[in-house]
Short mmCIF file of C-alpha atoms in Angstrom, two decimals:
data_model
loop_
_atom_site.label_atom_id
_atom_site.label_comp_id
_atom_site.label_asym_id
_atom_site.label_seq_id
_atom_site.Cartn_x
_atom_site.Cartn_y
_atom_site.Cartn_z
CA MET H 1 -151.91 110.07 5.03
CA GLU H 2 -153.34 110.84 8.34
CA GLN H 3 -155.04 107.49 9.18
CA ILE H 4 -151.70 106.16 8.94
CA GLU H 5 -150.34 105.27 12.70
CA HIS H 6 -146.82 105.73 13.59
CA LYS H 7 -145.19 103.68 16.46
CA TYR H 8 -141.53 102.10 17.47
CA VAL H 9 -140.82 98.72 18.24
CA LYS H 10 -138.01 96.98 19.77
CA VAL H 11 -135.86 94.91 17.46
CA ASN H 12 -132.73 93.24 17.93
CA GLY H 13 -131.85 95.92 20.61
CA LEU H 14 -132.88 99.17 18.10
CA LYS H 15 -135.99 100.75 17.94
CA LEU H 16 -137.44 100.80 14.60
CA HIS H 17 -139.87 103.10 13.29
CA VAL H 18 -143.22 101.37 12.06
CA ALA H 19 -145.98 102.93 10.11
CA GLU H 20 -149.25 101.03 10.67
CA ILE H 21 -152.92 101.36 9.16
CA GLY H 22 -155.47 98.19 9.48
CA SER H 23 -157.18 96.05 12.08
CA GLY H 24 -154.94 94.15 14.23
CA ASN H 25 -156.97 90.87 13.44
CA SER H 26 -156.59 91.19 9.97
CA PRO H 27 -154.06 89.42 7.56
CA VAL H 28 -150.84 91.40 7.39
CA VAL H 29 -149.26 92.76 4.44
CA VAL H 30 -145.13 93.86 5.33
CA PHE H 31 -143.99 96.51 3.08
CA LEU H 32 -140.24 96.95 3.00
CA HIS H 33 -138.81 99.87 0.98
CA GLY H 34 -135.88 100.19 -1.08
CA PHE H 35 -133.31 103.46 -1.52
CA PRO H 36 -133.71 106.38 -1.60
CA GLU H 37 -136.82 105.48 -0.22
CA ILE H 38 -138.39 105.08 3.12
CA TRP H 39 -141.65 103.66 4.67
CA TYR H 40 -143.33 106.91 2.79
CA THR H 41 -143.05 105.03 -0.49
CA TRP H 42 -145.76 102.97 0.56
CA ARG H 43 -148.38 105.71 1.21
CA TYR H 44 -150.43 104.62 -1.43
CA GLN H 45 -150.24 100.92 -1.33
CA MET H 46 -150.95 101.02 2.73
CA ILE H 47 -154.14 102.60 2.21
CA ALA H 48 -155.55 100.72 -0.69
CA VAL H 49 -154.51 97.40 1.13
CA ALA H 50 -156.19 98.66 4.31
CA LYS H 51 -159.45 99.87 3.17
CA ALA H 52 -159.57 96.18 1.01
CA GLY H 53 -159.28 94.74 4.97
CA TYR H 54 -155.46 93.56 5.64
CA ARG H 55 -153.27 95.22 7.86
CA ALA H 56 -150.33 97.13 6.55
CA ILE H 57 -146.86 97.54 8.15
CA ALA H 58 -144.13 99.56 6.83
CA PRO H 59 -140.96 99.83 8.69
CA ASP H 60 -137.58 102.28 8.06
CA PHE H 61 -134.45 99.65 8.23
CA ARG H 62 -131.96 100.04 10.69
CA GLY H 63 -130.04 103.27 10.16
CA TYR H 64 -133.06 104.97 7.57
CA GLY H 65 -135.49 107.82 8.43
CA LEU H 66 -136.65 107.51 11.98
CA SER H 67 -135.44 104.20 13.15
CA ASP H 68 -132.06 103.88 15.36
CA GLN H 69 -128.44 103.82 13.66
CA PRO H 70 -126.92 100.40 14.29
CA PRO H 71 -124.02 100.49 16.65
CA GLU H 72 -121.79 99.73 13.55
CA PRO H 73 -123.08 100.82 10.33
CA GLU H 74 -120.53 99.78 8.20
CA LYS H 75 -120.77 96.41 9.29
CA THR H 76 -125.00 96.09 8.56
CA SER H 77 -125.80 93.50 6.19
CA PHE H 78 -129.15 92.38 4.08
CA LEU H 79 -129.00 89.69 6.64
CA ASP H 80 -129.35 92.11 9.41
CA PHE H 81 -132.42 93.58 7.73
CA ALA H 82 -133.91 90.10 7.43
CA ASN H 83 -133.45 89.20 10.79
CA ASP H 84 -134.94 92.74 12.13
CA THR H 85 -138.16 91.58 9.77
CA LEU H 86 -138.28 88.37 11.56
CA ALA H 87 -137.89 90.11 14.79
CA LEU H 88 -140.56 92.51 14.02
CA GLU H 89 -143.29 89.79 13.11
CA ASP H 90 -142.48 88.20 16.57
CA ALA H 91 -142.77 91.80 18.41
CA LEU H 92 -146.11 92.14 16.99
CA GLY H 93 -147.62 88.58 17.27
CA ILE H 94 -147.43 88.08 13.48
CA SER H 95 -146.88 84.33 12.64
CA LYS H 96 -147.36 84.70 9.21
CA ALA H 97 -147.66 87.74 6.94
CA PHE H 98 -147.29 88.45 3.18
CA LEU H 99 -144.28 90.74 2.19
CA VAL H 100 -144.25 93.42 -0.72
CA GLY H 101 -140.62 94.82 -1.31
CA LYS H 102 -138.95 97.33 -3.64
CA ASP H 103 -135.47 97.80 -5.22
CA PHE H 104 -132.96 96.35 -2.36
CA GLY H 105 -135.93 95.63 -0.19
CA SER H 106 -136.65 93.16 -2.69
CA ILE H 107 -133.13 91.37 -1.89
CA VAL H 108 -134.25 91.76 1.94
CA ILE H 109 -137.26 90.02 1.19
CA SER H 110 -135.48 87.07 -0.90
CA ARG H 111 -133.18 86.43 1.88
CA PHE H 112 -136.33 86.13 4.15
CA VAL H 113 -138.16 83.62 1.92
CA ASN H 114 -134.93 81.53 1.78
CA LEU H 115 -134.60 81.53 5.53
CA TYR H 116 -138.22 81.64 6.93
CA GLU H 117 -140.28 80.51 4.27
CA GLU H 118 -142.83 79.06 6.72
CA ARG H 119 -143.66 82.68 7.98
CA VAL H 120 -144.66 84.00 4.45
CA SER H 121 -148.09 83.80 2.73
CA GLY H 122 -146.60 85.23 -0.18
CA PHE H 123 -144.66 88.04 -1.65
CA ILE H 124 -144.66 90.74 -4.31
CA VAL H 125 -141.39 92.36 -5.34
CA MET H 126 -141.10 95.13 -7.97
CA GLY H 127 -137.61 97.42 -9.15
CA VAL H 128 -135.83 94.38 -8.44
CA PRO H 129 -136.75 90.48 -8.97
CA PHE H 130 -136.12 87.93 -6.56
CA TRP H 131 -132.65 87.48 -6.09
CA PRO H 132 -130.43 84.14 -5.21
CA PRO H 133 -127.79 84.56 -2.65
CA HIS H 134 -124.85 84.84 -4.75
CA PRO H 135 -122.97 88.25 -5.63
CA LEU H 136 -124.55 90.33 -8.31
CA LYS H 137 -122.47 89.95 -11.74
CA PHE H 138 -123.53 92.63 -13.85
CA LYS H 139 -121.27 95.31 -12.23
CA ASP H 140 -118.17 93.62 -14.04
CA ASP H 141 -119.88 94.31 -17.34
CA LEU H 142 -120.45 97.91 -16.73
CA PRO H 143 -118.46 101.42 -16.91
CA GLU H 144 -116.44 102.57 -13.39
CA GLY H 145 -118.71 105.55 -13.35
CA PHE H 146 -121.80 102.79 -13.00
CA TYR H 147 -123.25 104.52 -9.63
CA ILE H 148 -123.76 100.91 -8.05
CA SER H 149 -119.52 100.94 -8.53
CA ARG H 150 -119.53 104.13 -7.19
CA TRP H 151 -121.44 104.12 -4.23
CA GLY H 152 -119.53 100.96 -3.34
CA GLU H 153 -116.45 102.79 -2.76
CA PRO H 154 -115.93 103.96 1.04
CA GLY H 155 -115.95 107.57 1.08
CA ARG H 156 -116.74 108.31 -2.78
CA ALA H 157 -120.54 108.97 -2.37
CA GLU H 158 -120.19 110.53 1.08
CA ALA H 159 -117.83 113.16 -0.38
CA ASP H 160 -120.44 113.35 -3.67
CA PHE H 161 -123.35 113.77 -1.56
CA GLY H 162 -121.87 115.81 0.94
CA ARG H 163 -121.51 118.95 -1.24
CA LEU H 164 -125.53 119.18 -0.96
CA ASP H 165 -128.19 119.44 1.13
CA VAL H 166 -129.94 116.11 1.87
CA LYS H 167 -133.31 117.29 0.15
CA THR H 168 -131.03 117.95 -3.08
CA VAL H 169 -129.63 114.42 -2.90
CA VAL H 170 -132.98 112.75 -2.80
CA ARG H 171 -134.10 114.93 -5.42
CA ASN H 172 -131.13 114.06 -7.64
CA VAL H 173 -131.78 110.30 -7.22
CA TYR H 174 -135.18 110.37 -7.94
CA ILE H 175 -134.98 112.20 -11.00
CA LEU H 176 -131.99 109.70 -12.10
CA PHE H 177 -133.35 106.42 -11.11
CA SER H 178 -136.73 107.41 -12.77
CA ARG H 179 -135.25 107.51 -16.31
CA SER H 180 -134.72 104.81 -18.56
CA GLU H 181 -131.06 104.74 -19.21
CA VAL H 182 -128.55 103.42 -16.52
CA PRO H 183 -127.05 106.04 -14.33
CA ILE H 184 -123.27 105.84 -15.20
CA ALA H 185 -121.09 108.89 -14.83
CA ASN H 186 -118.41 110.20 -16.87
CA GLU H 187 -114.85 109.64 -15.71
CA ASN H 188 -114.19 112.92 -14.19
CA GLN H 189 -117.79 113.23 -13.60
CA GLU H 190 -119.65 112.60 -9.86
CA ILE H 191 -123.05 110.69 -9.93
CA MET H 192 -124.85 113.51 -8.49
CA ASP H 193 -123.46 116.14 -11.27
CA ILE H 194 -125.25 113.96 -14.11
CA VAL H 195 -128.56 115.99 -12.85
CA GLN H 196 -128.57 119.21 -14.02
CA PRO H 197 -130.05 121.62 -11.17
CA SER H 198 -132.83 123.21 -13.49
CA THR H 199 -134.14 119.67 -14.01
CA PRO H 200 -137.97 119.49 -12.68
CA LEU H 201 -139.06 116.61 -10.27
CA PRO H 202 -140.96 113.38 -12.11
CA PRO H 203 -144.63 114.88 -12.69
CA TRP H 204 -146.13 111.99 -10.13
CA PHE H 205 -143.70 113.26 -7.44
CA SER H 206 -144.67 116.47 -5.66
CA GLU H 207 -142.65 119.08 -3.54
CA GLU H 208 -144.18 117.88 -0.78
CA ASP H 209 -143.26 114.33 -0.80
CA LEU H 210 -139.59 115.70 -1.68
CA ALA H 211 -140.09 117.43 1.64
CA ALA H 212 -141.32 114.36 3.61
CA TYR H 213 -138.42 112.22 2.20
CA GLY H 214 -135.62 115.22 3.14
CA ALA H 215 -137.05 115.13 6.26
CA LEU H 216 -136.62 111.56 7.23
CA TYR H 217 -133.07 111.39 5.62
CA GLU H 218 -132.14 114.97 7.71
CA ASN H 219 -132.58 112.37 10.76
CA SER H 220 -130.74 109.48 9.45
CA GLY H 221 -128.23 110.52 6.88
CA PHE H 222 -126.92 108.05 4.43
CA LYS H 223 -124.26 105.86 6.35
CA THR H 224 -126.63 103.26 7.07
CA ALA H 225 -127.78 103.41 3.51
CA LEU H 226 -124.64 103.38 1.41
CA GLN H 227 -123.81 100.28 3.58
CA VAL H 228 -127.04 98.54 2.92
CA PRO H 229 -127.53 98.24 -0.05
CA TYR H 230 -124.39 99.15 -1.80
CA ARG H 231 -121.29 98.08 -0.01
CA SER H 232 -123.41 94.64 1.15
CA LEU H 233 -124.11 93.50 -2.25
CA HIS H 234 -121.11 90.88 -2.38
CA GLU H 235 -122.48 89.02 0.69
CA GLN H 236 -122.33 85.30 0.58
CA PHE H 237 -125.36 83.21 2.49
CA ASN H 238 -124.76 79.91 3.08
CA ILE H 239 -128.17 78.39 1.53
CA THR H 240 -127.74 75.35 -0.32
CA ASP H 241 -131.09 75.44 -2.50
CA PRO H 242 -132.56 79.15 -3.06
CA THR H 243 -135.79 77.79 -4.44
CA VAL H 244 -138.83 79.09 -2.93
CA HIS H 245 -142.67 77.73 -3.69
CA VAL H 246 -144.45 80.37 -2.05
CA PRO H 247 -146.95 82.41 -4.36
CA ALA H 248 -145.05 85.69 -5.53
CA LEU H 249 -145.51 88.12 -8.25
CA PHE H 250 -142.95 90.48 -10.12
CA ILE H 251 -144.54 93.95 -10.91
CA GLU H 252 -142.29 95.15 -13.50
CA GLY H 253 -141.79 98.77 -15.35
CA LYS H 254 -140.94 97.96 -18.61
CA LYS H 255 -139.29 101.45 -18.79
CA ASP H 256 -137.17 100.36 -15.75
CA TYR H 257 -133.65 101.19 -15.84
CA VAL H 258 -132.74 98.49 -13.99
CA LEU H 259 -134.18 95.79 -16.90
CA LYS H 260 -130.74 97.06 -18.60
CA PHE H 261 -128.42 95.87 -16.77
CA PRO H 262 -126.51 92.87 -18.56
CA GLY H 263 -127.68 89.89 -18.10
CA MET H 264 -131.27 91.09 -16.30
CA GLU H 265 -133.33 90.09 -18.85
CA ASP H 266 -132.01 86.71 -19.46
CA TYR H 267 -132.31 86.10 -15.36
CA ILE H 268 -135.82 87.21 -15.61
CA ASN H 269 -136.53 84.97 -18.60
CA GLY H 270 -134.84 81.79 -17.42
CA GLU H 271 -133.05 81.02 -13.74
CA LEU H 272 -135.92 83.30 -12.09
CA LYS H 273 -138.48 80.88 -13.40
CA THR H 274 -136.83 77.99 -11.77
CA LEU H 275 -135.81 79.36 -8.21
CA VAL H 276 -139.38 80.71 -7.76
CA PRO H 277 -142.06 78.36 -9.50
CA ASN H 278 -144.95 79.85 -8.36
CA LEU H 279 -144.03 83.63 -9.60
CA GLU H 280 -146.26 85.61 -11.80
CA THR H 281 -144.99 88.42 -13.71
CA ALA H 282 -146.96 91.77 -14.57
CA SER H 283 -145.70 94.24 -16.71
CA LEU H 284 -146.47 98.07 -16.87
CA PRO H 285 -145.67 99.36 -20.41
CA GLU H 286 -144.75 103.04 -18.83
CA GLY H 287 -143.83 101.90 -15.67
CA ASN H 288 -140.02 103.07 -14.21
CA HIS H 289 -138.19 102.19 -11.47
CA PHE H 290 -140.83 103.88 -8.68
CA VAL H 291 -143.71 102.20 -10.23
CA GLN H 292 -145.53 101.81 -6.79
CA GLU H 293 -145.41 105.86 -6.72
CA GLN H 294 -145.38 106.68 -10.73
CA LEU H 295 -148.58 104.56 -11.12
CA PRO H 296 -150.12 103.68 -7.75
CA ASP H 297 -153.82 102.85 -8.94
CA GLU H 298 -152.13 100.01 -11.40
CA VAL H 299 -150.18 98.83 -8.58
CA ASN H 300 -152.64 98.62 -6.03
CA GLN H 301 -154.82 96.65 -8.21
CA LEU H 302 -152.17 94.09 -8.78
CA VAL H 303 -151.58 94.11 -5.30
CA LEU H 304 -155.17 93.78 -4.26
CA ASP H 305 -155.75 90.82 -6.80
CA PHE H 306 -152.52 88.93 -5.87
CA LEU H 307 -153.82 88.97 -2.11
CA THR H 308 -157.06 88.30 -2.88
CA LYS H 309 -156.14 85.24 -4.73
CA ASN H 310 -153.47 84.16 -2.13
CA SER H 311 -155.45 84.97 1.25
CA LYS H 312 -157.04 81.96 3.05
CA PRO H 313 -160.40 82.64 4.77
CA GLN H 314 -160.10 84.01 8.20
#
């Protein structure tokens, strides 16, 4: 971990915190986090790809971790995150990169590839597959207590989270999202109350890891994190053809609760293959929503195999 360097890069009027490791002249891999994650979620993958000769870069999105808050968090969008990624590459002199995303970071990559495919050598997503620019429908078929519906309601998550310290919020979300069941609260229950205080952390997630996440969210809070992704999922994009042709890999944890969203399996086995014709899928039978932290050795090997296969000689 100590070999990972940290700096700030001015992007679209904001300072983004960027973690980096590897030679400046190497092929670049940009890692984009989800929620409740941060750059730190990629610690194992960054070190692995750097050892293999790549330059690994992992920013905190605007409003997350050590990056600046946007002036109007409630107006922040997936498009902002995609454009920040482009501006970050420009600021660092990167003409083309591999992109690796997890959870809503996969949606940021989807927008980026649709808009700037010429800047992408290939992409890897996990937790959530490539998603075209139309609203998510599965919410309509899940109960009112579905966590995305609850957190999409302005003020609801703020009140729920506000009863607890930041570290406990992150702890509860990690526990909830590690399970194979979709997080759904009862009618008179808040999402944070689904987790009993005595529930242990997953065995692959240490108290030191929790402290690292807690400190980063102590700094940023959850204002932007609730806006993107949860209050931005309805965004519309004027993209006439969302098909992408760069090489792609979807790493699927078979015990990931996201696979139980209504219609998700049908989408993965149908429309997704049409939208991303050069897509490969790798399934990890024991993998949950946090495969990159839960099973780092397996994920690192899949990532390195993909990079090796799709890297042009320097």
